[in-house]
PDB file of C-alpha atoms in Angstrom:
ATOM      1  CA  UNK A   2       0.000   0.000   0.000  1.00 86.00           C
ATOM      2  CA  UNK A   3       2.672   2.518   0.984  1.00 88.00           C
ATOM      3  CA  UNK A   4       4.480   1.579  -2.239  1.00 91.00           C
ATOM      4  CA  UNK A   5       1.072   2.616  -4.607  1.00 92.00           C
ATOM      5  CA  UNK A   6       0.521   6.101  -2.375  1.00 92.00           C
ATOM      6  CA  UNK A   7       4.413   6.368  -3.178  1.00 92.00           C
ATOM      7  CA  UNK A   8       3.999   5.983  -7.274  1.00 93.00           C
ATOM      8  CA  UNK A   9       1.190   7.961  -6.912  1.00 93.00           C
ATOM      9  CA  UNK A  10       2.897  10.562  -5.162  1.00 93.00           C
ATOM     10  CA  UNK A  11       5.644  10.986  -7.452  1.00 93.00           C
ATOM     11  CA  UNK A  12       3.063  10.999 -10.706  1.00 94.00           C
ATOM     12  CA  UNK A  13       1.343  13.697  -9.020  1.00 94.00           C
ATOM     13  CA  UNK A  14       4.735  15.144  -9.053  1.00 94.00           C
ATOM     14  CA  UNK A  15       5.726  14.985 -11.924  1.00 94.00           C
ATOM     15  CA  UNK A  16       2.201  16.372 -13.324  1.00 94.00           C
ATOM     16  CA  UNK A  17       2.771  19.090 -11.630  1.00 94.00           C
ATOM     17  CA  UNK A  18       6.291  19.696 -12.817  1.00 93.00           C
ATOM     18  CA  UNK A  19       4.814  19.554 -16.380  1.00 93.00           C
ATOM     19  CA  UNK A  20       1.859  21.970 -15.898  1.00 92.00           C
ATOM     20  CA  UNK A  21       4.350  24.501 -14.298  1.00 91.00           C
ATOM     21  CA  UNK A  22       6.496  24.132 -17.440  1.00 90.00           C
ATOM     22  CA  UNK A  23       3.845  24.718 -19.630  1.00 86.00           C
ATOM     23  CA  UNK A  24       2.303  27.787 -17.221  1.00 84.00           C
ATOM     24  CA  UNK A  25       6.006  29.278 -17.600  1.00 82.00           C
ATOM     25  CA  UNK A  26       5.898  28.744 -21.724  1.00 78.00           C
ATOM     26  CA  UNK A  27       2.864  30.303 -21.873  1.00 75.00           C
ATOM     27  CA  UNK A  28       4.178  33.298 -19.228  1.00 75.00           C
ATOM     28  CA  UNK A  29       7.059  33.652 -21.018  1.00 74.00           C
ATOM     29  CA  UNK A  30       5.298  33.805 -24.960  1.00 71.00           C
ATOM     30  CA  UNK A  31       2.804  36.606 -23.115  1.00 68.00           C
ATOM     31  CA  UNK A  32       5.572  38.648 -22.278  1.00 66.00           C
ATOM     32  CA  UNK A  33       7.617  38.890 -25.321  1.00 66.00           C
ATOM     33  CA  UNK A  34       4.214  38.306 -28.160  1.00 57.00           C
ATOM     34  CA  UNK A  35       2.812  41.748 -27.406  1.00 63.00           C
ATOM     35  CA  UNK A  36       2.966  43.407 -31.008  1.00 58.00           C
ATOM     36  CA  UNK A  37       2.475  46.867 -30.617  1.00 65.00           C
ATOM     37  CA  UNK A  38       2.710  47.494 -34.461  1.00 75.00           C
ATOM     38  CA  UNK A  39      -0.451  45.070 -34.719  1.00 78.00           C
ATOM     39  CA  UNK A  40      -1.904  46.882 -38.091  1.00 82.00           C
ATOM     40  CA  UNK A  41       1.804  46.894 -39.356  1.00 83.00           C
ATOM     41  CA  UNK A  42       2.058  43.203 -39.036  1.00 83.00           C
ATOM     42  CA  UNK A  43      -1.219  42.559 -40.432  1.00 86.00           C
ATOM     43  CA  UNK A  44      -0.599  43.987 -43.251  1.00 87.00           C
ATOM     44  CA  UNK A  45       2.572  42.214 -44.000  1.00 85.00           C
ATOM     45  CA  UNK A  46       1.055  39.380 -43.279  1.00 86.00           C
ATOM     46  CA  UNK A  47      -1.806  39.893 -45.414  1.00 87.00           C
ATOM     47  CA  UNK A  48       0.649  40.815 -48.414  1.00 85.00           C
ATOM     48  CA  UNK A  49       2.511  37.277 -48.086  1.00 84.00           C
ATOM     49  CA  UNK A  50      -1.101  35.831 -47.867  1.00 83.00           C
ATOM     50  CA  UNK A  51      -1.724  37.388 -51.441  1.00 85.00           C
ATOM     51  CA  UNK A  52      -4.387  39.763 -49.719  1.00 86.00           C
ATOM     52  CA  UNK A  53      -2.936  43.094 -49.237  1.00 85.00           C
ATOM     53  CA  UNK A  54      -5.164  44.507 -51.985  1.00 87.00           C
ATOM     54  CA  UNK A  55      -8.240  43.614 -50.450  1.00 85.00           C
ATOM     55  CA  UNK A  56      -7.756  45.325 -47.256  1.00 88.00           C
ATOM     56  CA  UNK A  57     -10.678  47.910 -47.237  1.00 87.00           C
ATOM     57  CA  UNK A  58      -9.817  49.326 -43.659  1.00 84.00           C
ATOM     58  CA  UNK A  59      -7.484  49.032 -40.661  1.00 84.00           C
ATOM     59  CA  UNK A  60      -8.875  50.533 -37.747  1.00 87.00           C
ATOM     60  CA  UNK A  61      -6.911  50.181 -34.567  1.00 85.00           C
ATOM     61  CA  UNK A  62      -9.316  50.270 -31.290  1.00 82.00           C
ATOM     62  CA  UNK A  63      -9.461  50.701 -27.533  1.00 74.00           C
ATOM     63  CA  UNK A  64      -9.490  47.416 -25.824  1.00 71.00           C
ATOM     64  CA  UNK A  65     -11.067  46.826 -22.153  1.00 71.00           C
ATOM     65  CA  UNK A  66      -9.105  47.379 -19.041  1.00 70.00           C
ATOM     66  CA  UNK A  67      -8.029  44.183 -17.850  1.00 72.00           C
ATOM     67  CA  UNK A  68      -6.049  43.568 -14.328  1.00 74.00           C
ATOM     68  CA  UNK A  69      -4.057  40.432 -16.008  1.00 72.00           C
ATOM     69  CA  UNK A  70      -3.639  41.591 -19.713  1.00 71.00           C
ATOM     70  CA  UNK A  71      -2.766  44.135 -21.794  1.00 77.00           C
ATOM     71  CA  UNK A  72      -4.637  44.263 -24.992  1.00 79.00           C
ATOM     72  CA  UNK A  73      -4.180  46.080 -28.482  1.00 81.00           C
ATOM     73  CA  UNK A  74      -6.993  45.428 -30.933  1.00 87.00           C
ATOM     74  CA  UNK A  75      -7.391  46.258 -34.799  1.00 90.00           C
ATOM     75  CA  UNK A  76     -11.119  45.763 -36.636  1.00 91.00           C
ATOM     76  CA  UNK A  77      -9.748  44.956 -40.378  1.00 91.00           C
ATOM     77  CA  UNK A  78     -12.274  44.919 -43.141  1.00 93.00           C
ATOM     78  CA  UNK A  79     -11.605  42.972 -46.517  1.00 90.00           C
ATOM     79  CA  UNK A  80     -13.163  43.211 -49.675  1.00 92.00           C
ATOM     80  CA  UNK A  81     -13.660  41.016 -52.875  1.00 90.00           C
ATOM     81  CA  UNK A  82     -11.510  38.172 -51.027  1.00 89.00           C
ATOM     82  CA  UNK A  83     -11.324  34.700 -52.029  1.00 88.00           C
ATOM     83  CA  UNK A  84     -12.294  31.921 -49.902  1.00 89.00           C
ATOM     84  CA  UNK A  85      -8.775  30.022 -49.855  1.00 89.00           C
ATOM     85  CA  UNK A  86      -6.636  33.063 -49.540  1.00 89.00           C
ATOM     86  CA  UNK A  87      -8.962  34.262 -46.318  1.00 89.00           C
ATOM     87  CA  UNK A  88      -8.309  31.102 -44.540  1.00 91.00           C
ATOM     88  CA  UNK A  89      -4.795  31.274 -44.939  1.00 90.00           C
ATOM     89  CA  UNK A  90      -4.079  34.875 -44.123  1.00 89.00           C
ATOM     90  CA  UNK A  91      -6.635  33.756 -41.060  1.00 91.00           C
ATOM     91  CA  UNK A  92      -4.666  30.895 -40.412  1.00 92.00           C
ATOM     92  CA  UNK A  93      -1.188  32.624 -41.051  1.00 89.00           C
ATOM     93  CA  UNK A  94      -2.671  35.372 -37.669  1.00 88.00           C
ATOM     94  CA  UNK A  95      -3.730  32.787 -35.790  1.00 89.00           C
ATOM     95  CA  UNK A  96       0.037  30.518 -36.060  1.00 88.00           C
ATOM     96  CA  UNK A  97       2.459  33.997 -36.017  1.00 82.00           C
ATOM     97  CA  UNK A  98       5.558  32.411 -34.569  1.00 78.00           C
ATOM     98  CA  UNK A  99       6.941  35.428 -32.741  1.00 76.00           C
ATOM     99  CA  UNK A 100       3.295  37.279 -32.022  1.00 79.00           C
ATOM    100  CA  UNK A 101       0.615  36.409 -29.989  1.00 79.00           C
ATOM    101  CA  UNK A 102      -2.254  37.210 -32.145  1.00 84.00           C
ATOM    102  CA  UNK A 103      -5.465  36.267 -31.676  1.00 87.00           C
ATOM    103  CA  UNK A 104      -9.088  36.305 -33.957  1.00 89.00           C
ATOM    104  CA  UNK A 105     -11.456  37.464 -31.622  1.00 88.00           C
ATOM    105  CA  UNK A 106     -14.828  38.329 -33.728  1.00 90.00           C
ATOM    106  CA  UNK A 107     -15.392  37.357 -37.737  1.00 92.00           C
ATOM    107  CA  UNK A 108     -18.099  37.816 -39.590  1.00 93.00           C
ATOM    108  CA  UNK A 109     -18.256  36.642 -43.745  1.00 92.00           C
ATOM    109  CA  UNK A 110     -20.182  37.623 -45.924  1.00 92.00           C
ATOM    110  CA  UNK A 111     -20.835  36.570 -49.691  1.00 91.00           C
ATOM    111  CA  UNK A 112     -20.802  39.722 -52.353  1.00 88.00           C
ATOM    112  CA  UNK A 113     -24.080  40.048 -54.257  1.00 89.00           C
ATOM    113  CA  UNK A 114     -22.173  41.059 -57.351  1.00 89.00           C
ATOM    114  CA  UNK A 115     -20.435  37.753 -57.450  1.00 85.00           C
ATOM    115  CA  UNK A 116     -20.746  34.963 -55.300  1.00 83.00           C
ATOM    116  CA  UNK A 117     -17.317  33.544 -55.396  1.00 86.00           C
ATOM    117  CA  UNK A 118     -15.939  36.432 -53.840  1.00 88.00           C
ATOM    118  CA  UNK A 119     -16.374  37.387 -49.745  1.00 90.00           C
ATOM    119  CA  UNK A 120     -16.371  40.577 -47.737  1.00 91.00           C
ATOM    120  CA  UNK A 121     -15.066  39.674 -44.228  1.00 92.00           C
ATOM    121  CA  UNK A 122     -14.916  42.212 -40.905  1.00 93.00           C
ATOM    122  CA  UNK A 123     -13.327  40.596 -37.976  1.00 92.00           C
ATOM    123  CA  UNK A 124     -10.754  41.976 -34.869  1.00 91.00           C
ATOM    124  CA  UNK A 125      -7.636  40.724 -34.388  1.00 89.00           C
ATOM    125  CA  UNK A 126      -5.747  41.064 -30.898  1.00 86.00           C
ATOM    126  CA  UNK A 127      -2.635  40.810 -28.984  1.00 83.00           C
ATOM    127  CA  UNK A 128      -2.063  40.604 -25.232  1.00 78.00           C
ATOM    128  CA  UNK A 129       0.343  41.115 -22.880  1.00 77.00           C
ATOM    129  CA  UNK A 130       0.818  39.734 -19.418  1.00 73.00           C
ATOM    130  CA  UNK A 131       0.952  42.679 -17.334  1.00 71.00           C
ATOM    131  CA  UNK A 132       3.550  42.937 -14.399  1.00 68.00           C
ATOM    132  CA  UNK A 133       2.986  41.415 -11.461  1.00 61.00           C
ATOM    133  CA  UNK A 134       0.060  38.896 -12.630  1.00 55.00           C
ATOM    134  CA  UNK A 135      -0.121  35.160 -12.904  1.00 54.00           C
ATOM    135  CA  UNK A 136       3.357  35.073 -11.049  1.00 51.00           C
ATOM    136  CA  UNK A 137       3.422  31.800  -9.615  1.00 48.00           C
TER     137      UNK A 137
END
């Protein structure tokens, strides 16, 4: 019996040890994803996602207080966009190796004039743990 409590000590353990290792990765990608050029880097990535020309507006916007993050928001507005090249500039914001960037709202629409083509609105944002929180 006290060898069982004494496995299942040390798999509690070492569950632990791996939570806290992934609670320090994810601590450590909050503090150095914050992109505070967020329309700058959407439009770059937009451009490598074939989509630059589509952007209809960038419109960077106040984000609520939070005690645990800082946020930075931008509502972007596309026009005329394809249904393949959306997903992957959508997919290429959501996997940004160096940002954390994040699709908060999305709404898609298809055009009237021409049914292959979409006009999408959604908000993109980036956060930042701020000092002092989630330390643990």
């Amino acid at each position: 019996e006290g060898k069982k409590q004494l496995k299942d000590i040390m798999r509690a353990i070492e569950t632990y040890d791996q939570k806290k290792a992934q609670l320090n990765q994810m601590q450590q990608l909050l503090n150095s994803g914050f992109d505070s050029s967020l329309s700058t880097t959407i439009e770059s990535i937009a451009e490598s996602s074939g989509i630059k020309e589509q952007i209809d507006s960038l419109k960077e916007k106040a984000a609520a207080p939070s005690e645990t993050f800082d946020e930075a928001s931008v509502d972007v507005k596309l026009k005329k966009v394809s249904l393949e090249p959306l997903i992957d500039f959508l997919y290429a914001i959501e996997h940004n190796p160096e940002k954390v960037l994040r699709l908060k709202q999305l709404s898609i629409k298809p055009r009237f004039d021409n049914k292959q083509e979409l006009d999408a609105s959604f908000t993109i944002s980036t956060y930042k743990l701020l000092e002092g929180a989630g330390g643990g």
